[in-house]
Coordinates of C-alpha atoms in Angstrom, one line a residue:
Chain A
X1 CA 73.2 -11.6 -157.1
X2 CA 76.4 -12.0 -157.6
X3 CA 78.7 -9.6 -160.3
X4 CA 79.7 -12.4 -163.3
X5 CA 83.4 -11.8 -162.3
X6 CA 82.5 -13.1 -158.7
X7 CA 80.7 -16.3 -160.3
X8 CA 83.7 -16.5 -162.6
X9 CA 86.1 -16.4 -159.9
X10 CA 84.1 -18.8 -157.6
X11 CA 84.2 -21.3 -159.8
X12 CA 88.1 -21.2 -160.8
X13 CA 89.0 -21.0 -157.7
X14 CA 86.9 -23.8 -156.2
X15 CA 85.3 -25.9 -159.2
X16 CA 82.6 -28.2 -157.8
X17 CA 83.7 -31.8 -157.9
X18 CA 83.0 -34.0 -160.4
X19 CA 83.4 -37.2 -161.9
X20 CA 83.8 -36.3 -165.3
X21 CA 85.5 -33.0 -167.3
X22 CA 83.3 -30.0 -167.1
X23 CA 84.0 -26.7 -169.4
X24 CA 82.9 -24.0 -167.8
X25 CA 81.9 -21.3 -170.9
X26 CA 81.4 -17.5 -169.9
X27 CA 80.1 -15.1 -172.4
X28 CA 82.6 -12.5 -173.4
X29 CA 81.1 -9.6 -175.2
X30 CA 84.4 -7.7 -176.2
X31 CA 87.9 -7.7 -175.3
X32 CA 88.3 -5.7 -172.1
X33 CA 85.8 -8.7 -170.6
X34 CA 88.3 -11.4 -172.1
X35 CA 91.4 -9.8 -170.6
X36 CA 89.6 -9.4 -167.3
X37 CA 89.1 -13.1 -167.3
X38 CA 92.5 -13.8 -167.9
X39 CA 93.8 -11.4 -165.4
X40 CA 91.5 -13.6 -162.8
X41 CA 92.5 -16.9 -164.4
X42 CA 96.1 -15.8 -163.5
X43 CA 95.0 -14.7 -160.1
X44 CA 93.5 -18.0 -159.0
X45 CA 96.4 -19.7 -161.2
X46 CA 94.3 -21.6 -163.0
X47 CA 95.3 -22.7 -166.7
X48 CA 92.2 -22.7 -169.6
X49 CA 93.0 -26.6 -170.5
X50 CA 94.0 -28.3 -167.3
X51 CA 91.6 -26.6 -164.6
X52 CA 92.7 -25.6 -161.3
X53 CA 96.2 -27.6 -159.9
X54 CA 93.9 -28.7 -157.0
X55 CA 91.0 -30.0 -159.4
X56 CA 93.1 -30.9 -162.7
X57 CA 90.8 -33.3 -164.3
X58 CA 87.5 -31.4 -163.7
X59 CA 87.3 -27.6 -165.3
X60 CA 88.4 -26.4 -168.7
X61 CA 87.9 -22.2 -169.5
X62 CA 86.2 -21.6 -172.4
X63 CA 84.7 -18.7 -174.2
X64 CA 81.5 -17.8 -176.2
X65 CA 81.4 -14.9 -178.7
X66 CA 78.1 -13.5 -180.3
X67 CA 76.8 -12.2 -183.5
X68 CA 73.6 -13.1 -185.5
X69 CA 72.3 -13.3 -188.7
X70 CA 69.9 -10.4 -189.3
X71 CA 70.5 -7.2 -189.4
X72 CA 67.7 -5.4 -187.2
X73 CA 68.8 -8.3 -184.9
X74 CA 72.0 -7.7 -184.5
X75 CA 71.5 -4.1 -184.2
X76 CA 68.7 -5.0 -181.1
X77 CA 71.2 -7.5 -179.3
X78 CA 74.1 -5.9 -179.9
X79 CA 73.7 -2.5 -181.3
X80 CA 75.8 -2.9 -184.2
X81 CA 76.3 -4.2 -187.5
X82 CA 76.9 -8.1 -188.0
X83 CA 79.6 -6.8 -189.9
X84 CA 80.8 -4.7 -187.3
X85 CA 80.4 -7.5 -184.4
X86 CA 82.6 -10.1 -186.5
X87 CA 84.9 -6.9 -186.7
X88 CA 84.6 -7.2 -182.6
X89 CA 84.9 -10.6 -182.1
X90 CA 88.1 -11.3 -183.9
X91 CA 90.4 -9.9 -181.4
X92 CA 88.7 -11.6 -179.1
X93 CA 89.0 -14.6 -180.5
X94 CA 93.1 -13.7 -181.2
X95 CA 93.7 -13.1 -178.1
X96 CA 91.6 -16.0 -176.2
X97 CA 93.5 -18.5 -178.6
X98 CA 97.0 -17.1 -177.4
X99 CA 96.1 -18.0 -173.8
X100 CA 94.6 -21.3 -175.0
X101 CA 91.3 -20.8 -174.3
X102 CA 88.7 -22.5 -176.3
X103 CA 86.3 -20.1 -178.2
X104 CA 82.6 -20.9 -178.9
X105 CA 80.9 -19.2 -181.9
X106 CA 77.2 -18.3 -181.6
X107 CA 75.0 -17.2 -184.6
X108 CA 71.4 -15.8 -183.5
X109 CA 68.5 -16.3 -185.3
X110 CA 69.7 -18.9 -187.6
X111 CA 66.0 -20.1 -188.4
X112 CA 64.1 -17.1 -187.7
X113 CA 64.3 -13.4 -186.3
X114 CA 61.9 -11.3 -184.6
X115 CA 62.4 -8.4 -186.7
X116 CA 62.8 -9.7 -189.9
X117 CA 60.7 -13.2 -190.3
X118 CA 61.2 -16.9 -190.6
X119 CA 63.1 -16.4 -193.8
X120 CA 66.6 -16.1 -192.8
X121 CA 69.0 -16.6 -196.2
X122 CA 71.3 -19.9 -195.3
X123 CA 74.2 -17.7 -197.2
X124 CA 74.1 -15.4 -194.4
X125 CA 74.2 -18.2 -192.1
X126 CA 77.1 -19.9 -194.1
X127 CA 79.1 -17.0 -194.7
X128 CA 79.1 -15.9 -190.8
X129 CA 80.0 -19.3 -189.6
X130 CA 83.1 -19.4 -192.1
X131 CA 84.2 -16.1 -191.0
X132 CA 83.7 -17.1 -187.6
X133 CA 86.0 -20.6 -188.2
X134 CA 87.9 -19.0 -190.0
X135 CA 88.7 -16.6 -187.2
X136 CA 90.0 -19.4 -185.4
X137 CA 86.9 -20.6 -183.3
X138 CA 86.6 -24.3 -182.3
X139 CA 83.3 -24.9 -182.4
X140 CA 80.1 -22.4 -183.9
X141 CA 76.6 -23.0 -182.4
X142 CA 73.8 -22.5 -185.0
X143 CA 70.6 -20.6 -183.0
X144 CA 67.0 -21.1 -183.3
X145 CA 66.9 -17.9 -180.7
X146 CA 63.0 -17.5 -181.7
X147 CA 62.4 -21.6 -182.0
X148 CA 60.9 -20.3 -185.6
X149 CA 62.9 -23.2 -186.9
X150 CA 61.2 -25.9 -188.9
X151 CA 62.3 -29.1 -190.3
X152 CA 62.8 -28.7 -193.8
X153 CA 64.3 -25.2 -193.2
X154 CA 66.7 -27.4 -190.7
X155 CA 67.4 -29.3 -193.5
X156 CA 68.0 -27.0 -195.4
X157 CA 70.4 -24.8 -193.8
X158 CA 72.5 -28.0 -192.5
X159 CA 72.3 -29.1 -196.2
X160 CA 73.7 -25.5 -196.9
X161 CA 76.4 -25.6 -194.1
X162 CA 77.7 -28.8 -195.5
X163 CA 77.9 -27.1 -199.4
X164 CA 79.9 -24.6 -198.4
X165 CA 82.2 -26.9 -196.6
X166 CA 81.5 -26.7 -193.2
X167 CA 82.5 -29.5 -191.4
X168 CA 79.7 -31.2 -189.0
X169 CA 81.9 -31.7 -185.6
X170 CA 82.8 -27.7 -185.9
X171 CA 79.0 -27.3 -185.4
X172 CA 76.6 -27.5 -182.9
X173 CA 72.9 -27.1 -182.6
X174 CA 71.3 -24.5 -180.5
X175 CA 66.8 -25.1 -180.7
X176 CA 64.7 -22.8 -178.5
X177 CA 61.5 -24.9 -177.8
X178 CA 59.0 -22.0 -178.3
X179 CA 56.8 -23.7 -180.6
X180 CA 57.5 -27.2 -180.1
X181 CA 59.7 -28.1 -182.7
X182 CA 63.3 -28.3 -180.7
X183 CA 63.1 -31.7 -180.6
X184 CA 62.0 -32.6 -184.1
X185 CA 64.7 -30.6 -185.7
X186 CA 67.0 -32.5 -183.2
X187 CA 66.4 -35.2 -184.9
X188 CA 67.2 -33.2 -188.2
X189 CA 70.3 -32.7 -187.0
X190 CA 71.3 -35.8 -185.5
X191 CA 70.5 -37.6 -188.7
X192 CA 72.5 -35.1 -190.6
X193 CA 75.4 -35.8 -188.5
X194 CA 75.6 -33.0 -185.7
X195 CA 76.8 -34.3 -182.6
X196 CA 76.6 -31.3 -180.0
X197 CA 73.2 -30.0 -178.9
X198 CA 72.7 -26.7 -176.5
X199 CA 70.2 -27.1 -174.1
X200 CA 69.2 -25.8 -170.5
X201 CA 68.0 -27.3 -167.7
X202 CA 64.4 -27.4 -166.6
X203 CA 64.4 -25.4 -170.0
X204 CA 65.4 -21.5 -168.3
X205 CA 66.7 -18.9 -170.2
X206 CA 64.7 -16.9 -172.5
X207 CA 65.4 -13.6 -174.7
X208 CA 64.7 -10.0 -174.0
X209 CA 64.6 -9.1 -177.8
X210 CA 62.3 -12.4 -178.9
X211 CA 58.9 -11.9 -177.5
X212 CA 57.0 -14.4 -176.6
X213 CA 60.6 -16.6 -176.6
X214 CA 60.9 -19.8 -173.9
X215 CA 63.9 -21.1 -172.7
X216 CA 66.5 -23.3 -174.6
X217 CA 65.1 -26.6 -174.7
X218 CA 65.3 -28.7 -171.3
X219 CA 68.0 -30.9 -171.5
X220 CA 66.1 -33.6 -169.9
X221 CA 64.0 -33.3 -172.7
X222 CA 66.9 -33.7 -175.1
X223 CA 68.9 -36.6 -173.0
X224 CA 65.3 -38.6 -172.8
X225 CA 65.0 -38.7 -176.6
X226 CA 68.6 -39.2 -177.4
X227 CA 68.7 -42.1 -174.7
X228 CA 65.5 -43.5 -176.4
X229 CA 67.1 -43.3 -179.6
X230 CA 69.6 -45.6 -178.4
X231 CA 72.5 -42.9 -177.6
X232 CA 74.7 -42.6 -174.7
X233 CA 75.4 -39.4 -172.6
X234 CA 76.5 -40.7 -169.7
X235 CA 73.9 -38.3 -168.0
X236 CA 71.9 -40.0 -165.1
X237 CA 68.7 -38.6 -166.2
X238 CA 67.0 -39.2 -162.7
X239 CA 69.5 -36.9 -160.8
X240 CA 69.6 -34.1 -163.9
X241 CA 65.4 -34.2 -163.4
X242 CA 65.9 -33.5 -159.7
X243 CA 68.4 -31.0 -160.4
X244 CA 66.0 -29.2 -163.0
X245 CA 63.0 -29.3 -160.8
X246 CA 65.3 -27.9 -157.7
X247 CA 66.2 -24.9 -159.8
X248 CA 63.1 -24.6 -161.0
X249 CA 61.8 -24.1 -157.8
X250 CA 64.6 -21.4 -156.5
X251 CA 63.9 -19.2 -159.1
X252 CA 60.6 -19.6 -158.9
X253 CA 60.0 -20.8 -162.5
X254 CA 57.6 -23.7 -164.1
X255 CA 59.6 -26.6 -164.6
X256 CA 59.6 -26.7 -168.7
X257 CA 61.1 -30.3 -168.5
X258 CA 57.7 -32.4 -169.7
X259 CA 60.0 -35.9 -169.5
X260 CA 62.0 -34.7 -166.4
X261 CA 58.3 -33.7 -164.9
X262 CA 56.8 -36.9 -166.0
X263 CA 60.4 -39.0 -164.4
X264 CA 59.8 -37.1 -160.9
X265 CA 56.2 -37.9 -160.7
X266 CA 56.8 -41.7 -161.2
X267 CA 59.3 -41.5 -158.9
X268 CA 56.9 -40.5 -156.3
X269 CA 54.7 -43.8 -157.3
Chain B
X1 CA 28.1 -29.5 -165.2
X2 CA 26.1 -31.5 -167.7
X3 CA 25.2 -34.7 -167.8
X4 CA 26.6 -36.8 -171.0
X5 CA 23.4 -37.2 -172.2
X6 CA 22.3 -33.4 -171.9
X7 CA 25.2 -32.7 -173.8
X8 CA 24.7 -35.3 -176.6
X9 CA 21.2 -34.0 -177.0
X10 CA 22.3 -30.3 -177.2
X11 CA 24.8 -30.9 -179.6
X12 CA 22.6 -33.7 -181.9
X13 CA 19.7 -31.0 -181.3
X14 CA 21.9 -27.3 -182.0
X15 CA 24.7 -28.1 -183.3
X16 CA 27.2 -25.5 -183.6
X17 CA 27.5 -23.9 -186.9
X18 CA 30.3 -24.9 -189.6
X19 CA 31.3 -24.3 -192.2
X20 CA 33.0 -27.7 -192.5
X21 CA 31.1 -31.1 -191.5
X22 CA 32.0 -32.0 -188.1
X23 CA 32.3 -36.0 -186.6
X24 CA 30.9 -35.4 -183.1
X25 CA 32.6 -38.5 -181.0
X26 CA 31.0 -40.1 -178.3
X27 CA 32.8 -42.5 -175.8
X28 CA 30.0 -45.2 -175.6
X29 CA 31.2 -47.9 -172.9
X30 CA 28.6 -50.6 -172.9
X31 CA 25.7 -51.3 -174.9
X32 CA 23.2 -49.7 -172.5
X33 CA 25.2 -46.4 -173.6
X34 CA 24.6 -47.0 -177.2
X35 CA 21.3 -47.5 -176.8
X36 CA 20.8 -44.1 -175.1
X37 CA 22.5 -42.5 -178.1
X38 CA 20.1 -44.2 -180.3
X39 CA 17.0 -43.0 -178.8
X40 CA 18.3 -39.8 -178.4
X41 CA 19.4 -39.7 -181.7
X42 CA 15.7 -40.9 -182.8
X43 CA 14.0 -38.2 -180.7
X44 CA 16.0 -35.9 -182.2
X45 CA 15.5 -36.6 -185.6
X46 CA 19.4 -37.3 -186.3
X47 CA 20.5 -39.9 -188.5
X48 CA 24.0 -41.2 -187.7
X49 CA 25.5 -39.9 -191.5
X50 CA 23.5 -36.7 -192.4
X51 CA 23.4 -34.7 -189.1
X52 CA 19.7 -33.1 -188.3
X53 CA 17.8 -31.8 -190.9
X54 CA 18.3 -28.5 -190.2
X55 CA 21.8 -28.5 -190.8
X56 CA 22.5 -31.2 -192.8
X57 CA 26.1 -30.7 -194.0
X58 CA 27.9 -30.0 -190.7
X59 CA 27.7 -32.9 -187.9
X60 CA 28.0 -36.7 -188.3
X61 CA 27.9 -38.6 -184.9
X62 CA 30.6 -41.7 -184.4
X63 CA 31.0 -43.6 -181.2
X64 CA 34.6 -45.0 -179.5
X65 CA 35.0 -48.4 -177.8
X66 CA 37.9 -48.3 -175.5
X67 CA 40.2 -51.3 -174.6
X68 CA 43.7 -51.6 -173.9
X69 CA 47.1 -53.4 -174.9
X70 CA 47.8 -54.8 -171.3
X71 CA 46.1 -56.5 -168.3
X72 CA 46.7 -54.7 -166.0
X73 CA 45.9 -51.3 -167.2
X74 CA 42.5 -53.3 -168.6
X75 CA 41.7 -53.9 -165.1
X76 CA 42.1 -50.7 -163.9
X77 CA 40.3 -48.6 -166.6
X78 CA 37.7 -51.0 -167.4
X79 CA 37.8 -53.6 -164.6
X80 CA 38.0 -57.0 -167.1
X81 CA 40.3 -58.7 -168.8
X82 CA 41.4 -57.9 -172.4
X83 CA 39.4 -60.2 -173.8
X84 CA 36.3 -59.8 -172.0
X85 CA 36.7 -56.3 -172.9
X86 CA 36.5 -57.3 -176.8
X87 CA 33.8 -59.3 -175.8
X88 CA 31.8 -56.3 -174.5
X89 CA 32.6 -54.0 -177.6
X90 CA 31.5 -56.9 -180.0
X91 CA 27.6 -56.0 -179.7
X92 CA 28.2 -52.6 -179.3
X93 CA 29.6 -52.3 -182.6
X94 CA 27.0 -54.7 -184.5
X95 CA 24.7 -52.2 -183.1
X96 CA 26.2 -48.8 -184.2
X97 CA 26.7 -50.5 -187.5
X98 CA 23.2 -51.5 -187.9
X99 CA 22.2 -47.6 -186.9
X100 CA 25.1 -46.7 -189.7
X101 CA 26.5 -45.4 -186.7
X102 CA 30.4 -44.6 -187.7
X103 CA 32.8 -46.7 -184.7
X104 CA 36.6 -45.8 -183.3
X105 CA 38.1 -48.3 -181.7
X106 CA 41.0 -47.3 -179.3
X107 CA 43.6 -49.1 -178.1
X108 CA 45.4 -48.0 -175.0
X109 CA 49.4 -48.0 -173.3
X110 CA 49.8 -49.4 -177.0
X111 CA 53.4 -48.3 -176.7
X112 CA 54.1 -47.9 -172.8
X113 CA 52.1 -49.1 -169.7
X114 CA 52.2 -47.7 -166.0
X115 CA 51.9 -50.8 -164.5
X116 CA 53.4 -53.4 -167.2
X117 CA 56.2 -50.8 -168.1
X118 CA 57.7 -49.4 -171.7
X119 CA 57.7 -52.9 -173.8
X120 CA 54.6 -53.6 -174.2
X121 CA 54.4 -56.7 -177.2
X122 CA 53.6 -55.4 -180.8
X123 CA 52.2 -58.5 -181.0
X124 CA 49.5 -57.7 -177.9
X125 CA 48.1 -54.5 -179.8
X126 CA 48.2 -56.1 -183.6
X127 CA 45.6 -59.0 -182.3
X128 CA 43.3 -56.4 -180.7
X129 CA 43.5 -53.9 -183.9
X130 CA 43.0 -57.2 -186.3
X131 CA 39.8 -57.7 -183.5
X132 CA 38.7 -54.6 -183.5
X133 CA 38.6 -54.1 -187.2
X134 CA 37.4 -57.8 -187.9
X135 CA 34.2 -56.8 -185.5
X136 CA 33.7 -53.8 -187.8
X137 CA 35.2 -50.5 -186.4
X138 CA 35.7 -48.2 -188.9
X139 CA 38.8 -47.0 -187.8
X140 CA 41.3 -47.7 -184.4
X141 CA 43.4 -45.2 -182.8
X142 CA 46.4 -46.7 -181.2
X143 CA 47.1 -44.5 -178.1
X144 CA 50.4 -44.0 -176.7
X145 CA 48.6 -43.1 -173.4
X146 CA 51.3 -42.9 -170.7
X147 CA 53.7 -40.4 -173.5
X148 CA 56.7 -43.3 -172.9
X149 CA 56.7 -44.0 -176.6
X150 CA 59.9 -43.5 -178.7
X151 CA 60.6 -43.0 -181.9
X152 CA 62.0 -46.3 -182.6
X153 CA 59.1 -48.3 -180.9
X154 CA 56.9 -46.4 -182.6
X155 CA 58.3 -47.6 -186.0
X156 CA 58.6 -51.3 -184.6
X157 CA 55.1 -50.9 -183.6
X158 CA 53.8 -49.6 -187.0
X159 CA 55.9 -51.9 -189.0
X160 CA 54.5 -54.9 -186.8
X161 CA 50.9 -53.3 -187.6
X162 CA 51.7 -53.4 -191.5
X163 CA 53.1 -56.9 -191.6
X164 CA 49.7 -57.8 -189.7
X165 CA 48.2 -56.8 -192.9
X166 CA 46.4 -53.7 -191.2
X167 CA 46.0 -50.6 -193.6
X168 CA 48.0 -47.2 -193.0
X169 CA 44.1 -45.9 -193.5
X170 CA 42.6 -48.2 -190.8
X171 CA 44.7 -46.5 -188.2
X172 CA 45.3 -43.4 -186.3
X173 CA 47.8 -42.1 -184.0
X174 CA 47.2 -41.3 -180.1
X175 CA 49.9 -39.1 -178.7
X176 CA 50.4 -37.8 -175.1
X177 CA 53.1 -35.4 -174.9
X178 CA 54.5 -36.0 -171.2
X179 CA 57.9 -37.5 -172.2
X180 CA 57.7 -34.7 -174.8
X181 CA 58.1 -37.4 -177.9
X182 CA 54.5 -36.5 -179.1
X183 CA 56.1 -34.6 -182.4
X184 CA 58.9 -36.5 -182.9
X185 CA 56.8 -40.0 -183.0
X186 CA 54.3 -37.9 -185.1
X187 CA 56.9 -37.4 -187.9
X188 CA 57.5 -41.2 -187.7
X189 CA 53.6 -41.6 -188.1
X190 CA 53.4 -39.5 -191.4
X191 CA 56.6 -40.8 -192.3
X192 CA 54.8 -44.2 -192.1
X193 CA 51.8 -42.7 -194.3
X194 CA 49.0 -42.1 -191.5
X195 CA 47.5 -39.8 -191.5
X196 CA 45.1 -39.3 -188.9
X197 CA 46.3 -37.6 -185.5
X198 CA 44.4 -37.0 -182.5
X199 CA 45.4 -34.2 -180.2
X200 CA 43.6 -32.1 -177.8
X201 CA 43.4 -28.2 -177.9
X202 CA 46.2 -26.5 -175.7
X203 CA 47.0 -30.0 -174.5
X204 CA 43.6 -30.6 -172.4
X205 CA 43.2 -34.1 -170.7
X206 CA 45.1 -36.7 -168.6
X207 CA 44.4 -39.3 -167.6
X208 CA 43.7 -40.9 -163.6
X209 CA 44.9 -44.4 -164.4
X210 CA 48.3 -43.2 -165.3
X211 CA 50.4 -40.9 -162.7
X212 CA 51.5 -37.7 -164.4
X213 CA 50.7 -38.1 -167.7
X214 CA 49.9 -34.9 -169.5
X215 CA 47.1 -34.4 -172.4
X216 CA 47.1 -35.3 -175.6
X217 CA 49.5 -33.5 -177.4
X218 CA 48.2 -29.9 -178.1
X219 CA 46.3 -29.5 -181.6
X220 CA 48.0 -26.1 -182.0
X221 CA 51.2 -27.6 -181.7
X222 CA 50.2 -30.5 -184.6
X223 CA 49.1 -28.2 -186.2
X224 CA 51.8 -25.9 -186.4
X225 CA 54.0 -28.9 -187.3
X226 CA 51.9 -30.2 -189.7
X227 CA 52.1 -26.8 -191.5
X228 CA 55.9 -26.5 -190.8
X229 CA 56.2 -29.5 -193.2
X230 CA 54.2 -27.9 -196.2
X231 CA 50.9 -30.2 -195.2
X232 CA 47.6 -28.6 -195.4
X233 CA 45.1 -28.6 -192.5
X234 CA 42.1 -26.3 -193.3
X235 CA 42.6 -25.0 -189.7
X236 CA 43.0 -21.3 -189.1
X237 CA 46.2 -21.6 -186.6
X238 CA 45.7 -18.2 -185.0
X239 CA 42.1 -18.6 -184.2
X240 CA 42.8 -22.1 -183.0
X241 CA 45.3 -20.7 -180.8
X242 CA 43.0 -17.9 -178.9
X243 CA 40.3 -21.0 -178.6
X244 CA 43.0 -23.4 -176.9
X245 CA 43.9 -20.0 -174.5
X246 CA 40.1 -19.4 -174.0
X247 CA 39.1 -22.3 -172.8
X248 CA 42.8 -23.0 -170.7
X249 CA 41.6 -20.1 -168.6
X250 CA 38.1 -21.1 -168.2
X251 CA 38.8 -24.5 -167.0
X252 CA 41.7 -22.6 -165.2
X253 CA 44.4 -24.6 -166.5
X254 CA 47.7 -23.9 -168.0
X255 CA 47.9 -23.5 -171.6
X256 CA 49.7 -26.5 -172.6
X257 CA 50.4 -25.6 -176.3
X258 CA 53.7 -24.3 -177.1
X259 CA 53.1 -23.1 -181.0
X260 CA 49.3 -21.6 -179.0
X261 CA 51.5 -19.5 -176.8
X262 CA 53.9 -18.4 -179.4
X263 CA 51.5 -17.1 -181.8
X264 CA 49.6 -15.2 -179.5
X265 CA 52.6 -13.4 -177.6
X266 CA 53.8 -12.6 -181.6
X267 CA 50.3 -11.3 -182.1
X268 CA 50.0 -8.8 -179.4
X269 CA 53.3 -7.4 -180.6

């Protein structure tokens, strides 16, 4: 497998074409890794907004920074404080914004932790989101890492987010499928105004300090229900089902997709 | 494996103990079938409302007439027409009701079809409900059997249910999961005030006439979302999980239950 400064370089270098803009976000977990993406976003002279001179329109740099909002989680995922990894992430987040590169906040265990239970306070959740818009991030991503979320606890800590003046477009919405509710506090969220989902296809991903934890939800799953709500992605939910049950298959996974399953088996009507 | 009629026996003869009463359901497609149940029921010593006398309090037996919202699926599952398929229920449920014999109707691809397609008419499945309850079932289930049902079709089709003049309490909710909308068109049920669910424990089921679709949603995962929303079940979640994983492996299936699997990784923590 390839070293993530390879991958990073691969795809600067030689973005894959596309119709539309992608962003292209690599996890930076301090600031030697930021500086070293620079240093190879100056090698392959590729700028964070416009994308490489050959491929303009297509690839935009961005970042993602981590914290989360328990304690013993924090100290599990990152082996320090959450006061200490805010402490981390603002230079990051300086210096990233000085080469205009977009930064992407992530909380953890918005909805529920591992170590500590369902109950997560919303004032934690507020008052690291702030800090981290405050730091200068564009956007923060609100985590159901153990997919403990439910819907009134979705409700609630949107309703909380909003009372401490949060707008919605600096938020996005990031639901782990484990026990079935991703989609149902989707549509929490959507109705509460949130615009930007996370999701993953075929549903991979997973995490090492959530036992039991599945992937993020599959985005097919996510386009099929905004598309049946009426909403346009401009995904081609066909092609994305392939895709997921192609990568599926390489890494030797279950598809988690249930509608891109169900779209590839009345495909082969 | 057992014939249906060995199993009816068993069950009418031993039935399992509960501690709650039980509604043993038996799919009864023609007359003929009815009157097999009767007899058995007779031999047995059953009456339709008080379970044997042994164990009076715990089993009730109820039988389901099936028909469906299109043609062509009406052909293919039960080889007639819609209407001749009321026409064969009709008896069937004079003749339960004379035995006090509790009836389900179902109505199936009430929200999506796999040879007529997504839309079918609200106005197709109101008529058969209206029928069906008119001839005297007790109850009718209106099953979203292909999973292509969405949340706004499913309040279009409830709403055209109402204005039929059909009671929230007359009706219950079908759900297969294989688009993955079985939860979110659940919360537009209860929203709607039913209150009746089917689902099948860790997602067992299928169904031949309709390529790729899944189970019924799983129980554990209703459930679990039920609960989520401060509802009360009676059901013990964690023992209803190790049963759905129990009997996955025996029929050597997958475990189709999301909230299942989560609470029993968590447990062996």
């Amino acid at each position: 497998m390839a070293s993530t400064n390879e991958i990073c370089e691969h795809l600067l270098r030689t973005p894959p074409p596309s119709a539309t803009a992608i962003a292209y976000n690599y996890l930076v977990p301090n600031v030697k890794g930021l500086e070293g993406l620079v240093r190879i976003m100056d090698d392959t002279g590729v700028s964070a907004a416009g994308g490489s001179s050959a491929d303009k329109a297509s690839t935009t740099t961005e970042i993602s920074v981590f914290t989360a909002a328990t304690e013993a989680f924090s100290k599990a995922n990152t082996n320090c404080t959450i006061a200490e990894s805010l402490e981390r992430i603002r230079p990051i987040v300086t210096q990233a914004l000085s080469h205009n590169i977009r930064v992407r906040g992530y909380v953890s265990v918005a909805l529920g932790c591992p170590y500590e239970g369902p109950n997560v306070p919303t004032s934690t959740v507020t008052d690291i989101t702030a800090s981290l818009l405050e730091m200068g991030a564009d956007e923060v991503s609100i985590g159901d890492t153990t997919g403990m979320g439910t819907a009134p606890r979705t409700m609630e800590l949107l309703n909380a987010l909003r009372a401490a003046g949060i707008a919605n477009n600096d938020l996005a919405l990031h639901f782990h499928d484990t026990y079935g509710q991703a989609l149902v506090n989707t549509i929490v969220g959507l109705e509460h105004g949130i615009r930007i989902f996370d999701s993953s296809i075929g549903g991979l991903g997973g995490c090492p300090y959530s036992k039991g934890a599945t992937g993020n939800v599959a985005t097919e799953d996510l386009i099929h229900t905004l598309h049946s709500l009426g909403m346009h992605t401009g995904v081609n939910l066909e092609a994305m089902s392939k895709i997921g049950d192609w990568i599926s298959g390489e890494l030797g996974r279950a598809n988690a997709s249930r509608a891109g399953k169900a779209i590839l088996a009345k495909l082969q009507d």
